[in-house]
Tab-separated table of C-alpha atoms in Angstrom:
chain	number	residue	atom	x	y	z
A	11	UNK	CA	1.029	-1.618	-21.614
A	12	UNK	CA	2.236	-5.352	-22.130
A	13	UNK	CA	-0.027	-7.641	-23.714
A	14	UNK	CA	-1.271	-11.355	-22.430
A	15	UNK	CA	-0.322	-13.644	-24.855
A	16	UNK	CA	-3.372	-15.948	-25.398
A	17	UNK	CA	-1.598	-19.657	-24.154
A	18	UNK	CA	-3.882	-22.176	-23.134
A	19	UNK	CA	-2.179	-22.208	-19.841
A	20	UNK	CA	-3.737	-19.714	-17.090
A	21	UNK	CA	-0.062	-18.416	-16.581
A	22	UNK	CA	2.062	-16.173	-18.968
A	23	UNK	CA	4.989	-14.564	-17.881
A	24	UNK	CA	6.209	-10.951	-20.060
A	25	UNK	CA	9.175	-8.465	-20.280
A	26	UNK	CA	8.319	-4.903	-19.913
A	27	UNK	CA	11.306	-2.230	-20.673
A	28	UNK	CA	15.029	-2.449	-22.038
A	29	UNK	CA	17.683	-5.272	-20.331
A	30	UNK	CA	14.808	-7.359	-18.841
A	31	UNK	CA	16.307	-10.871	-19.892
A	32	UNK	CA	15.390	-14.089	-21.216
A	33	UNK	CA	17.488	-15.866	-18.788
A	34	UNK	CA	15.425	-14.079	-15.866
A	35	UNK	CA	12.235	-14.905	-18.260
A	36	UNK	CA	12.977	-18.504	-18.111
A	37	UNK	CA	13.679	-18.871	-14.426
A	38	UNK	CA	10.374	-17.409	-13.857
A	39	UNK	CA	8.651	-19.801	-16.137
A	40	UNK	CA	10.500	-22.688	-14.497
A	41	UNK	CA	9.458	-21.850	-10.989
A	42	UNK	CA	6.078	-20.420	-11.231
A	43	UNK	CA	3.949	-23.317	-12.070
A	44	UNK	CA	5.250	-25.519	-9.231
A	45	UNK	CA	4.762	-22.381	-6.594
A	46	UNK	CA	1.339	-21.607	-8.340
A	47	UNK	CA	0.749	-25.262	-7.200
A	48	UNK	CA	1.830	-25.207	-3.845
A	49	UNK	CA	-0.363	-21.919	-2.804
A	50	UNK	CA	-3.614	-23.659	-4.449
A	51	UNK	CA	-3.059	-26.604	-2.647
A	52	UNK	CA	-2.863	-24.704	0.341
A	53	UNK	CA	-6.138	-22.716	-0.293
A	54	UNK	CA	-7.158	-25.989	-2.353
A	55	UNK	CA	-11.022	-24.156	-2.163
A	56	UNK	CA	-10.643	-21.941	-5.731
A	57	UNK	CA	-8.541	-22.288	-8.724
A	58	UNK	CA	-6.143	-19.349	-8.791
A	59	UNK	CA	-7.551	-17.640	-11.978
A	60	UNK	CA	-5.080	-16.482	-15.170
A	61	UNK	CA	-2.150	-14.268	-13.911
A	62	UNK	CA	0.386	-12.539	-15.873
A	63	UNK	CA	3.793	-12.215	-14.926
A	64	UNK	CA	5.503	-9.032	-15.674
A	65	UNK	CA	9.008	-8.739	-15.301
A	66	UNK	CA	10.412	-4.858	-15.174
A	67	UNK	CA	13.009	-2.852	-14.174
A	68	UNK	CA	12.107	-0.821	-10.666
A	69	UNK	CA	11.524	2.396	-11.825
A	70	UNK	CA	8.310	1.700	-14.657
A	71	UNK	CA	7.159	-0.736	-11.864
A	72	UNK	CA	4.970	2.734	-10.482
A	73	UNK	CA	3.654	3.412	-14.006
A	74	UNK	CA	2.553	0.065	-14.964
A	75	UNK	CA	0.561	-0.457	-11.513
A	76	UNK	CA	-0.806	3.101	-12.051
A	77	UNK	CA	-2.049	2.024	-15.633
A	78	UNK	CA	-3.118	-1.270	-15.294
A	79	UNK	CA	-5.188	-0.380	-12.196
A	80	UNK	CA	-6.369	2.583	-13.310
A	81	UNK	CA	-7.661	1.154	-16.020
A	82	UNK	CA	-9.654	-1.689	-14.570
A	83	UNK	CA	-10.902	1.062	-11.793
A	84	UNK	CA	-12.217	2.812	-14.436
A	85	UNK	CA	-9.967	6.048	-13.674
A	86	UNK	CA	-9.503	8.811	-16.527
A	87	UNK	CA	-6.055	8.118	-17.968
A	88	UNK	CA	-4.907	12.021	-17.325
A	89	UNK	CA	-5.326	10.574	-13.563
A	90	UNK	CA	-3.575	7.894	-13.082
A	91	UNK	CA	-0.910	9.170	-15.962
A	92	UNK	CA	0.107	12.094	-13.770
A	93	UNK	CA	3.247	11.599	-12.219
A	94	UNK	CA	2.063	12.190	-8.778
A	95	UNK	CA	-0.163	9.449	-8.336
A	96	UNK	CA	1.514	7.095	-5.957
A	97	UNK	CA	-0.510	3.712	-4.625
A	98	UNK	CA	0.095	2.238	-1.068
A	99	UNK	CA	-0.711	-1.165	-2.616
A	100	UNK	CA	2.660	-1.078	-4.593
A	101	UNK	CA	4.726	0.734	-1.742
A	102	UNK	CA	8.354	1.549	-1.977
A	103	UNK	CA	9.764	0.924	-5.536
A	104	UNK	CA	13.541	0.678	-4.180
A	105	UNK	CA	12.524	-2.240	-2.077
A	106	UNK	CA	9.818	-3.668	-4.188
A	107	UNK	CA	9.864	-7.620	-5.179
A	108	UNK	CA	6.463	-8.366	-6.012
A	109	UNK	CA	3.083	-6.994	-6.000
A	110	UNK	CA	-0.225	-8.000	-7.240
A	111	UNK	CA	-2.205	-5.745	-9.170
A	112	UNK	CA	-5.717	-5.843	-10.713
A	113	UNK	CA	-5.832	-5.459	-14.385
A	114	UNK	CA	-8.482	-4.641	-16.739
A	115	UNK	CA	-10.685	-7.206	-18.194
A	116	UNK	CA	-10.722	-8.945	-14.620
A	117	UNK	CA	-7.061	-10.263	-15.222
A	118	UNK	CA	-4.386	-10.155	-12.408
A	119	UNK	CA	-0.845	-9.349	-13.148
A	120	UNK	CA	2.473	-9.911	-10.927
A	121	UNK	CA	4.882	-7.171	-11.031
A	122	UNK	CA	8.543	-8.734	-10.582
A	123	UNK	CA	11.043	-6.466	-10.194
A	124	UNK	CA	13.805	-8.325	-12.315
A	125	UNK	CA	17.034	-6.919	-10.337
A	126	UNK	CA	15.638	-8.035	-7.098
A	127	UNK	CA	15.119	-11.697	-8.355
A	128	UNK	CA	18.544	-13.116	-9.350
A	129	UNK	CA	18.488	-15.222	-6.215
A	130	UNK	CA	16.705	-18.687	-6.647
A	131	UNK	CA	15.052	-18.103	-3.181
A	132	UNK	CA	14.425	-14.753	-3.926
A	133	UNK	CA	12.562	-15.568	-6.571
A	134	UNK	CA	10.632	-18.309	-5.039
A	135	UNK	CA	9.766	-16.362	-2.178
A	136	UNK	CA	8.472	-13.784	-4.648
A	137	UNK	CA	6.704	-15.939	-6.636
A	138	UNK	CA	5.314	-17.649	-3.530
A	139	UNK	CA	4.079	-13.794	-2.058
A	140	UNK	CA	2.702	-13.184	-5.486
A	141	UNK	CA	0.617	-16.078	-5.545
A	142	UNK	CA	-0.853	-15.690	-2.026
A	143	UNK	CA	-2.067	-11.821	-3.293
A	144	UNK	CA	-3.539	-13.530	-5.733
A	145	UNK	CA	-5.501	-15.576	-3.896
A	146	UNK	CA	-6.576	-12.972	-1.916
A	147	UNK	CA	-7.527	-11.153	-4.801
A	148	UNK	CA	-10.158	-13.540	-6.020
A	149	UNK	CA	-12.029	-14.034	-2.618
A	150	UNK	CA	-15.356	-12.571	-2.603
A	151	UNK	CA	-15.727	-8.480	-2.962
A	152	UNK	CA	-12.110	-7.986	-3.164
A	153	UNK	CA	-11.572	-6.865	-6.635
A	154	UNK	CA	-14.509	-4.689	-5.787
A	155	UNK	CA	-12.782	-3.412	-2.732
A	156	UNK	CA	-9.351	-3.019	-4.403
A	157	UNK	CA	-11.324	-0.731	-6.978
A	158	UNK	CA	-12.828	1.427	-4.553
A	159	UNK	CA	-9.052	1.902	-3.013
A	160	UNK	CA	-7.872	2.730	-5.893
A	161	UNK	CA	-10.443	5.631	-6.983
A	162	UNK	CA	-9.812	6.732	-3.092
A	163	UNK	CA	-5.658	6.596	-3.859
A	164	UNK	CA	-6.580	8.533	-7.638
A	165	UNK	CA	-8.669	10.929	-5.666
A	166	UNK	CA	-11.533	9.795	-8.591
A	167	UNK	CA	-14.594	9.339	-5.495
A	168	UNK	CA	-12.497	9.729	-2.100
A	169	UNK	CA	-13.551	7.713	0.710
A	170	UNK	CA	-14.531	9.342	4.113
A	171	UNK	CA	-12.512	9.143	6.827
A	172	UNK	CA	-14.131	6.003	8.173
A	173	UNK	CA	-14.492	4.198	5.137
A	174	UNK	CA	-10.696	4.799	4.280
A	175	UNK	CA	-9.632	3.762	8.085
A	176	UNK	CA	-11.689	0.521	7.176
A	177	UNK	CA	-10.634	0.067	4.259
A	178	UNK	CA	-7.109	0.405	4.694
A	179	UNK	CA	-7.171	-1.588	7.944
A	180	UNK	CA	-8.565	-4.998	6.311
A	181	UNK	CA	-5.249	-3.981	3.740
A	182	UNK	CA	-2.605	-4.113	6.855
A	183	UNK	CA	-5.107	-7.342	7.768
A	184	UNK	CA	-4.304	-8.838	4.334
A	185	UNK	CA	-0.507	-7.776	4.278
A	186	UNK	CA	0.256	-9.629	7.587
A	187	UNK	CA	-1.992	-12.550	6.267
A	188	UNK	CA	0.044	-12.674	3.307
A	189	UNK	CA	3.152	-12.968	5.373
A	190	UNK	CA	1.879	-15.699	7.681
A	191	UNK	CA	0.969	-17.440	4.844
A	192	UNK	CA	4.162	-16.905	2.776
A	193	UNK	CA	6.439	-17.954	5.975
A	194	UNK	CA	4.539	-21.026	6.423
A	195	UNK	CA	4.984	-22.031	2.642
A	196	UNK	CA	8.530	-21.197	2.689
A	197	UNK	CA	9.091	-24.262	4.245
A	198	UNK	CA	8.225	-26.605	1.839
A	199	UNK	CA	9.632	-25.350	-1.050
């Protein structure tokens, strides 16, 4: 698991795995504080919270969702270690950019797939998604909701029918949100 630096900023940006550059490392760090901006200026009715980047290669970006939100759900690590545990929250690795996960210790890390991002637009747009999930992530019961998802996903306490119907319709609710909100900010970067 990649550890948060302790900067007095509330952003840090990491390298997880072998060939994840510097170069990509500082591109991130260039861009992220001016998009972190622009989506709290949006919201403008919270401060984002600390976020870790995490820059990887596609195929540990399963593992290190699996861990880092299995932890913070509280999920026995021979759970959420075993290679069949797959998470709708992170989707398709092969097309992944971004995705928000919660992290133990109420911290909030950005997955970045690295190959994906070599684009300046790409990156911003990533960056820009990333933020939004955030955002989303600190409104009021979410974190608690995400957690319950999870354990549901893990197959730890497994929802009802209902409850995951509900629960996984306010996440399509939240995805299309999140791409409103990510079109409309597009423009003005």
């Amino acid at each position: 698991m990649p550890l948060t630096k302790n900067r007095t900023s509330k952003l840090s940006v990491l390298r997880y795995g072998a060939f994840v550059s510097r170069t990509a490392e500082q591109r991130v760090l260039s861009r992220a504080s001016a998009v972190q901006n622009l989506v709290h200026d949006h919201y403008g009715r919270r401060p984002l919270g600390p976020v870790t980047i995490v820059l990887t290669k596609p195929h540990l970006l399963l593992g290190l969702a699996n861990e880092a939100q299995g932890e913070a759900a509280a999920v026995p690590a021979n759970v959420w270690k075993s290679a069949g545990t797959k998470q709708a929250i992170v989707g398709k690795t092969r097309d992944f950019r971004v995705a928000t996960v919660i992290a133990p210790k109420g911290a909030m890390w950005m997955l970045l797939s690295a190959p994906k991002l070599r684009d300046r637009k790409q990156l911003q747009l990533a960056l820009l998604r990333g933020f939004v999930e955030v955002d989303q992530l600190i409104r009021s019961g979410a974190r608690e909701n995400r957690i319950t998802w999870i354990r549901h996903e893990m197959k730890v306490h497994p929802l009802s029918k209902r409850q995951a119907n509900k629960f996984q319709a306010q996440m399509f609710a939240d995805g299309a949100e999140a791409e409103r909100v990510t079109a409309d900010l597009a423009r003005r970067l």
